[in-house]
């Protein structure tokens, strides 16, 4: 079996190379979008990579003045997987639309990238470029030292991202694990931290930590009032100031979400979690009654957690959200009457707790159930609670008495 890890590495790209990388990102996204558009042209959505390659490869190469063939195929694969995801949701009776590719990134493999100890060679829309890695002190205990610089791990590919003004290469590594070391590998994988997102509480972790939406809602109302007052003026000055208010609003919200994402990743690290599990964000507005602003915040928070967690070798995943708010995390009984506003009370076993906390536990448990027979390095041992761990079969293991945290969401288990 294989153990896989992803290590984010900052690249030192000069201005000329940065221009080439930007052009490569734009061309990669255009290529993926061309394939996705073509897949949706017929009576049925085409999801076969072979068919899409036969029908789009030459067109994309011609339209992009001979864009690197390996990158064209990587863009095709990206589009095909996105189209498969849409079709899968349709089969489940869920809403989904044609994918659009806007997040600045490029997928690389060994045909399009050459990985060295301290730099990487990347294919672009022109010549290959070489960019040095910006690495932490090699003596520090970091994922770079544990995975990237280790002879035990093999580099399999990478994704180039442009984030907060930096070029980041998310390098994928793997190593083979013998069957008799399965228990050790699983132990190393630790536990999963379930996270529920919502309106009243922006995020709630399965450890019982809450991040309320009070501050977010306060400033959202404040900025809406400012824009409304300026809109009534109707002057050019007012219009320009409305734009400035919008920039300040986005900046403040980003700062808040960065803080929450840092604390979420710290929560996972403090509790030795190898996975942070969120619910699928696709239809979250329909499920929670969230505003467009909240939907934006949820997506941004997920992105922040994803790239920050990768620095510590923590995977970030999404799971099917169906009934996570109605299912009892204690006995598994699912019923609409279990949840009433912010309170959860199971109609079968009488388990009571905060509804969002119950949902966070269910999200973690759903990840466990989905991955308990996976081949990606073994499933985590359980869902991390504030007082211990809960496994997929409902088995509970408490922490040592001096480690358990007490509070309103602390639980006692038989």
Coordinates of C-alpha atoms in Angstrom, one line a residue:
X1 CA 0.0 0.0 0.0
X2 CA 1.0 3.6 -0.4
X3 CA 1.3 6.6 2.0
X4 CA 0.8 9.9 0.2
X5 CA 1.7 13.4 1.4
X6 CA 1.6 16.9 -0.1
X7 CA 4.3 19.5 0.8
X8 CA 3.9 23.2 -0.2
X9 CA 7.1 24.8 -1.3
X10 CA 7.4 28.5 -2.1
X11 CA 9.3 29.3 -5.3
X12 CA 11.8 32.0 -5.9
X13 CA 10.7 33.2 -9.4
X14 CA 12.2 36.4 -10.9
X15 CA 10.0 38.8 -12.8
X16 CA 10.6 37.3 -16.2
X17 CA 9.8 33.8 -15.0
X18 CA 6.7 35.1 -13.1
X19 CA 5.3 36.5 -16.4
X20 CA 5.8 33.1 -18.1
X21 CA 4.1 31.3 -15.1
X22 CA 1.2 33.7 -15.3
X23 CA 0.8 33.1 -19.0
X24 CA 1.0 29.3 -18.4
X25 CA -1.7 29.5 -15.7
X26 CA -4.0 31.4 -18.1
X27 CA -3.4 29.0 -20.9
X28 CA -3.9 25.9 -18.7
X29 CA -7.2 27.2 -17.3
X30 CA -8.3 28.2 -20.9
X31 CA -7.5 24.6 -22.0
X32 CA -9.4 23.0 -19.2
X33 CA -12.4 25.2 -19.9
X34 CA -12.3 24.4 -23.6
X35 CA -12.5 20.7 -22.8
X36 CA -15.3 21.2 -20.3
X37 CA -17.3 23.3 -22.7
X38 CA -16.8 20.6 -25.4
X39 CA -17.9 17.9 -22.9
X40 CA -21.2 19.7 -22.4
X41 CA -22.0 20.3 -26.0
X42 CA -23.7 17.0 -26.8
X43 CA -26.9 15.5 -25.6
X44 CA -24.9 13.8 -22.9
X45 CA -21.9 15.0 -21.0
X46 CA -18.7 13.4 -22.2
X47 CA -16.5 12.2 -19.3
X48 CA -14.2 9.8 -21.0
X49 CA -10.6 11.1 -21.1
X50 CA -9.8 9.1 -24.2
X51 CA -12.8 10.6 -26.1
X52 CA -12.1 14.1 -24.9
X53 CA -8.5 13.7 -25.9
X54 CA -9.4 12.6 -29.4
X55 CA -11.9 15.4 -29.8
X56 CA -10.1 18.3 -28.3
X57 CA -6.3 17.8 -28.2
X58 CA -5.5 19.1 -31.7
X59 CA -7.9 22.0 -31.3
X60 CA -6.4 23.1 -28.0
X61 CA -2.8 22.8 -29.3
X62 CA -3.6 24.8 -32.4
X63 CA -5.5 27.5 -30.5
X64 CA -2.7 27.9 -28.0
X65 CA 0.2 28.0 -30.5
X66 CA 1.5 24.6 -29.5
X67 CA 1.0 24.6 -25.7
X68 CA 3.0 21.8 -24.1
X69 CA 1.4 18.5 -24.9
X70 CA 1.8 17.2 -21.3
X71 CA 0.1 20.3 -19.9
X72 CA -2.7 20.0 -22.5
X73 CA -3.4 16.4 -21.3
X74 CA -3.2 17.5 -17.6
X75 CA -5.8 20.2 -18.4
X76 CA -8.0 17.6 -20.2
X77 CA -7.7 15.3 -17.1
X78 CA -8.7 18.2 -14.8
X79 CA -11.8 18.9 -17.0
X80 CA -12.8 15.3 -17.3
X81 CA -12.7 14.7 -13.5
X82 CA -14.7 17.9 -12.9
X83 CA -17.3 16.7 -15.5
X84 CA -17.5 13.3 -13.8
X85 CA -18.1 15.0 -10.5
X86 CA -21.0 16.9 -12.0
X87 CA -22.6 13.8 -13.5
X88 CA -22.2 11.9 -10.2
X89 CA -24.1 14.7 -8.4
X90 CA -26.9 14.6 -11.0
X91 CA -27.2 10.8 -10.4
X92 CA -27.7 11.6 -6.7
X93 CA -30.4 14.1 -7.5
X94 CA -28.2 17.1 -6.6
X95 CA -27.9 20.4 -8.5
X96 CA -24.6 20.9 -10.3
X97 CA -23.6 23.0 -13.3
X98 CA -20.9 23.0 -15.9
X99 CA -17.5 23.5 -14.2
X100 CA -15.6 26.8 -14.6
X101 CA -11.9 27.0 -14.0
X102 CA -10.8 30.3 -12.3
X103 CA -8.5 29.3 -9.5
X104 CA -4.9 30.1 -10.7
X105 CA -3.1 26.7 -10.8
X106 CA -1.3 24.3 -13.2
X107 CA -1.0 20.5 -12.8
X108 CA 2.5 19.1 -13.4
X109 CA 3.8 15.5 -13.7
X110 CA 7.3 14.1 -14.5
X111 CA 6.8 14.9 -18.2
X112 CA 6.3 18.6 -17.5
X113 CA 8.4 19.1 -14.4
X114 CA 11.8 17.9 -13.2
X115 CA 12.2 17.9 -9.4
X116 CA 15.7 18.5 -7.9
X117 CA 16.8 18.8 -4.3
X118 CA 16.7 22.6 -4.1
X119 CA 15.0 23.7 -7.4
X120 CA 12.4 22.7 -10.0
X121 CA 12.3 22.9 -13.8
X122 CA 8.8 23.7 -15.1
X123 CA 7.4 23.6 -18.6
X124 CA 5.7 26.9 -19.6
X125 CA 4.1 28.5 -22.7
X126 CA 7.7 29.2 -23.9
X127 CA 10.9 27.6 -22.6
X128 CA 11.3 25.7 -19.4
X129 CA 12.2 27.8 -16.4
X130 CA 14.1 26.9 -13.3
X131 CA 13.0 28.2 -9.9
X132 CA 14.7 27.7 -6.6
X133 CA 12.8 26.4 -3.6
X134 CA 12.5 28.6 -0.6
X135 CA 13.0 26.1 2.2
X136 CA 13.0 26.3 6.0
X137 CA 16.0 25.4 8.0
X138 CA 16.8 21.8 7.2
X139 CA 17.4 21.1 10.9
X140 CA 13.8 22.1 11.8
X141 CA 11.1 19.4 12.1
X142 CA 9.0 20.3 9.1
X143 CA 7.1 18.4 6.3
X144 CA 9.9 19.5 3.9
X145 CA 12.5 17.6 5.9
X146 CA 10.2 14.6 6.7
X147 CA 8.8 14.0 3.2
X148 CA 10.5 16.2 0.5
X149 CA 14.1 15.6 1.6
X150 CA 13.5 12.0 2.7
X151 CA 14.9 9.1 0.6
X152 CA 11.9 7.1 1.6
X153 CA 9.4 9.3 -0.3
X154 CA 9.2 9.5 -4.1
X155 CA 8.0 12.7 -5.8
X156 CA 5.1 11.9 -8.1
X157 CA 3.9 15.3 -9.3
X158 CA 2.8 18.8 -8.2
X159 CA 0.3 21.6 -8.6
X160 CA 1.5 25.1 -9.1
X161 CA -0.7 27.7 -7.2
X162 CA -0.5 31.5 -7.1
X163 CA -1.6 32.5 -3.5
X164 CA -1.3 35.8 -1.7
X165 CA 1.3 37.1 -4.2
X166 CA 3.5 34.0 -3.9
X167 CA 4.1 31.1 -6.3
X168 CA 3.6 27.9 -4.4
X169 CA 4.4 24.4 -5.6
X170 CA 2.4 21.7 -3.8
X171 CA 4.6 18.7 -4.3
X172 CA 3.0 15.3 -4.1
X173 CA 5.1 12.5 -2.4
X174 CA 4.5 8.9 -1.8
X175 CA 6.2 5.8 -0.2
X176 CA 5.3 2.1 -0.2
X177 CA 4.4 0.6 3.2
X178 CA 4.6 -3.1 3.8
X179 CA 1.5 -4.8 5.1
X180 CA 3.1 -5.7 8.4
X181 CA 3.6 -2.0 9.0
X182 CA 0.0 -1.1 8.4
X183 CA -0.8 -0.6 12.1
X184 CA 2.2 1.7 12.4
X185 CA 1.2 3.7 9.3
X186 CA -2.4 4.0 10.5
X187 CA -1.2 5.2 13.9
X188 CA 1.0 7.8 12.2
X189 CA -2.1 9.0 10.3
X190 CA -3.6 10.1 13.7
X191 CA -7.2 11.2 13.8
X192 CA -9.7 13.3 11.8
X193 CA -11.0 16.7 12.8
X194 CA -14.6 17.3 11.7
X195 CA -15.6 20.9 10.9
X196 CA -19.2 22.2 10.4
X197 CA -19.7 25.5 8.8
X198 CA -22.8 27.7 9.4
X199 CA -24.3 31.2 9.7
X200 CA -24.5 31.7 13.5
X201 CA -21.2 29.8 14.0
X202 CA -18.8 30.2 11.1
X203 CA -17.0 27.0 12.1
X204 CA -17.4 24.4 14.8
X205 CA -14.8 21.6 15.3
X206 CA -15.4 18.1 16.6
X207 CA -13.2 19.0 19.5
X208 CA -15.9 21.4 20.7
X209 CA -14.1 24.6 19.6
X210 CA -16.5 27.3 18.2
X211 CA -15.7 30.2 15.9
X212 CA -18.9 32.4 16.0
X213 CA -20.1 34.5 13.2
X214 CA -21.0 37.5 15.4
X215 CA -18.0 39.6 14.2
X216 CA -18.5 38.7 10.6
X217 CA -22.2 39.6 10.7
X218 CA -21.6 42.8 12.6
X219 CA -19.2 44.1 9.9
X220 CA -21.3 42.8 7.1
X221 CA -24.2 44.9 8.4
X222 CA -21.9 47.9 9.0
X223 CA -20.5 47.8 5.5
X224 CA -24.0 47.3 3.9
X225 CA -25.2 50.4 5.8
X226 CA -22.2 52.5 4.6
X227 CA -22.8 51.4 1.0
X228 CA -26.5 52.2 1.3
X229 CA -25.8 55.7 2.6
X230 CA -23.3 56.4 -0.2
X231 CA -25.7 55.0 -2.8
X232 CA -28.3 57.5 -1.8
X233 CA -25.9 60.3 -2.6
X234 CA -25.7 59.2 -6.2
X235 CA -22.5 61.2 -6.9
X236 CA -19.3 60.1 -8.6
X237 CA -17.5 60.7 -5.3
X238 CA -20.0 58.4 -3.6
X239 CA -19.5 55.7 -6.2
X240 CA -15.7 55.8 -5.8
X241 CA -16.1 55.6 -2.0
X242 CA -18.5 52.6 -2.4
X243 CA -15.7 50.8 -4.2
X244 CA -13.3 51.7 -1.4
X245 CA -15.8 50.4 1.2
X246 CA -16.0 47.2 -0.7
X247 CA -12.2 46.8 -0.7
X248 CA -12.0 47.5 3.0
X249 CA -14.8 45.0 3.7
X250 CA -13.1 42.3 1.7
X251 CA -9.8 43.0 3.5
X252 CA -11.4 42.9 6.9
X253 CA -13.1 39.6 6.2
X254 CA -10.0 38.1 4.7
X255 CA -8.1 39.0 7.9
X256 CA -10.8 37.4 10.0
X257 CA -10.8 34.2 7.9
X258 CA -7.0 34.0 8.0
X259 CA -7.2 34.1 11.8
X260 CA -9.8 31.4 12.0
X261 CA -8.0 29.2 9.4
X262 CA -4.8 29.5 11.5
X263 CA -6.6 28.5 14.6
X264 CA -8.3 25.6 12.8
X265 CA -5.0 24.2 11.6
X266 CA -3.5 24.8 15.1
X267 CA -6.4 22.8 16.5
X268 CA -5.7 19.9 14.2
X269 CA -2.0 20.0 15.0
X270 CA -2.5 20.2 18.7
X271 CA -4.7 17.1 18.5
X272 CA -2.4 15.2 16.2
X273 CA -5.0 15.1 13.4
X274 CA -3.9 14.0 9.9
X275 CA -7.1 15.1 8.2
X276 CA -9.5 18.0 8.5
X277 CA -12.9 17.1 7.1
X278 CA -15.4 19.7 5.9
X279 CA -18.9 19.1 4.4
X280 CA -19.2 19.5 0.6
X281 CA -19.7 23.3 0.0
X282 CA -21.5 22.9 -3.3
X283 CA -25.1 23.5 -2.1
X284 CA -24.3 25.0 1.3
X285 CA -26.5 28.1 0.7
X286 CA -29.6 25.9 0.1
X287 CA -28.9 23.8 3.2
X288 CA -28.0 26.6 5.7
X289 CA -29.9 29.6 4.4
X290 CA -26.5 31.4 4.1
X291 CA -26.2 34.6 2.2
X292 CA -23.9 35.0 -0.8
X293 CA -21.4 36.7 1.6
X294 CA -21.4 33.6 3.8
X295 CA -20.9 31.3 0.8
X296 CA -17.9 33.4 -0.2
X297 CA -16.6 33.2 3.4
X298 CA -17.0 29.4 3.5
X299 CA -15.1 28.9 0.3
X300 CA -12.4 31.3 1.2
X301 CA -12.0 29.7 4.7
X302 CA -11.7 26.2 3.1
X303 CA -9.0 27.4 0.7
X304 CA -7.0 29.1 3.5
X305 CA -7.2 25.9 5.7
X306 CA -6.3 23.7 2.7
X307 CA -3.0 25.4 1.8
X308 CA -2.0 26.2 5.4
X309 CA -2.7 22.6 6.5
X310 CA -0.6 21.2 3.7
X311 CA 2.5 22.9 5.2
X312 CA 2.2 20.4 8.1
X313 CA 1.2 17.3 6.0
X314 CA -2.4 17.5 7.0
X315 CA -5.0 16.7 4.3
X316 CA -8.2 18.7 3.9
X317 CA -11.2 16.8 2.5
X318 CA -14.9 17.3 1.8
X319 CA -17.6 14.8 2.5
X320 CA -21.3 14.4 1.6
X321 CA -23.3 16.7 3.9
X322 CA -26.6 14.8 3.7
X323 CA -28.3 14.5 7.1
X324 CA -25.1 15.5 9.1
X325 CA -27.3 18.0 11.0
X326 CA -30.1 15.4 11.6
X327 CA -28.1 12.3 12.4
X328 CA -27.3 11.5 16.0
X329 CA -23.5 11.2 16.4
X330 CA -24.1 9.0 19.4
X331 CA -26.4 6.3 18.1
X332 CA -26.8 7.0 14.4
X333 CA -30.6 7.6 14.5
X334 CA -31.6 10.2 11.8
X335 CA -34.8 12.2 12.0
X336 CA -35.8 15.9 11.1
X337 CA -37.1 16.4 14.7
X338 CA -33.7 15.6 16.2
X339 CA -32.6 19.2 15.4
X340 CA -34.4 22.3 16.5
X341 CA -32.5 25.5 15.7
X342 CA -29.2 25.4 17.6
X343 CA -30.1 22.4 19.8
X344 CA -29.8 18.7 19.1
X345 CA -31.8 16.1 21.0
X346 CA -31.9 12.6 19.6
X347 CA -35.5 11.2 19.6
X348 CA -34.2 7.7 20.1
X349 CA -31.3 7.8 22.6
X350 CA -32.0 11.2 24.2
X351 CA -28.4 12.4 23.4
X352 CA -28.3 16.2 23.7
X353 CA -25.7 18.8 22.6
X354 CA -25.2 21.8 20.4
X355 CA -26.5 21.0 16.9
X356 CA -23.4 22.3 15.1
X357 CA -21.1 20.3 17.4
X358 CA -23.1 17.2 16.7
X359 CA -22.8 17.9 12.9
X360 CA -19.0 18.4 13.2
X361 CA -18.8 14.9 14.8
X362 CA -20.9 13.4 12.0
X363 CA -18.7 15.0 9.3
X364 CA -15.7 13.4 10.9
X365 CA -17.4 10.1 11.2
X366 CA -18.6 10.2 7.5
X367 CA -15.0 10.7 6.4
X368 CA -14.0 7.7 8.5
X369 CA -16.7 5.5 6.9
X370 CA -15.8 6.7 3.4
X371 CA -12.1 5.9 3.9
X372 CA -12.0 2.9 6.3
X373 CA -11.3 0.6 3.3
X374 CA -9.4 3.1 1.2
X375 CA -5.9 2.5 -0.2
X376 CA -4.5 6.0 0.4
X377 CA -2.3 5.2 3.4
X378 CA -4.9 3.9 5.8
X379 CA -7.8 5.7 7.5
X380 CA -7.3 7.8 10.6
X381 CA -8.0 6.0 13.9
X382 CA -11.1 8.1 14.8
X383 CA -12.8 11.5 15.1
X384 CA -11.0 13.7 17.6
X385 CA -13.3 15.0 20.3
X386 CA -12.5 17.3 23.2
X387 CA -12.4 14.4 25.6
X388 CA -11.0 11.5 23.4
X389 CA -11.6 9.8 20.1
X390 CA -14.6 8.2 18.5
X391 CA -14.1 5.4 15.9
X392 CA -16.4 4.5 13.0
X393 CA -18.1 1.7 15.0
X394 CA -19.0 4.1 17.9
X395 CA -16.1 2.9 20.1
X396 CA -14.9 5.7 22.4
X397 CA -11.4 6.1 23.9
X398 CA -11.0 8.8 26.5
X399 CA -7.8 10.9 26.9
X400 CA -5.8 10.8 30.0
X401 CA -7.5 12.8 32.7
X402 CA -4.9 15.6 32.6
X403 CA -5.3 16.0 28.9
X404 CA -9.1 16.2 28.5
X405 CA -10.5 19.6 28.2
X406 CA -13.7 20.5 30.1
X407 CA -16.4 22.9 29.1
X408 CA -19.9 23.2 27.8
X409 CA -19.3 20.7 25.0
X410 CA -17.3 18.2 26.9
X411 CA -18.8 14.8 26.9
X412 CA -18.8 11.7 29.0
X413 CA -19.1 8.3 27.3
X414 CA -19.8 4.9 28.8

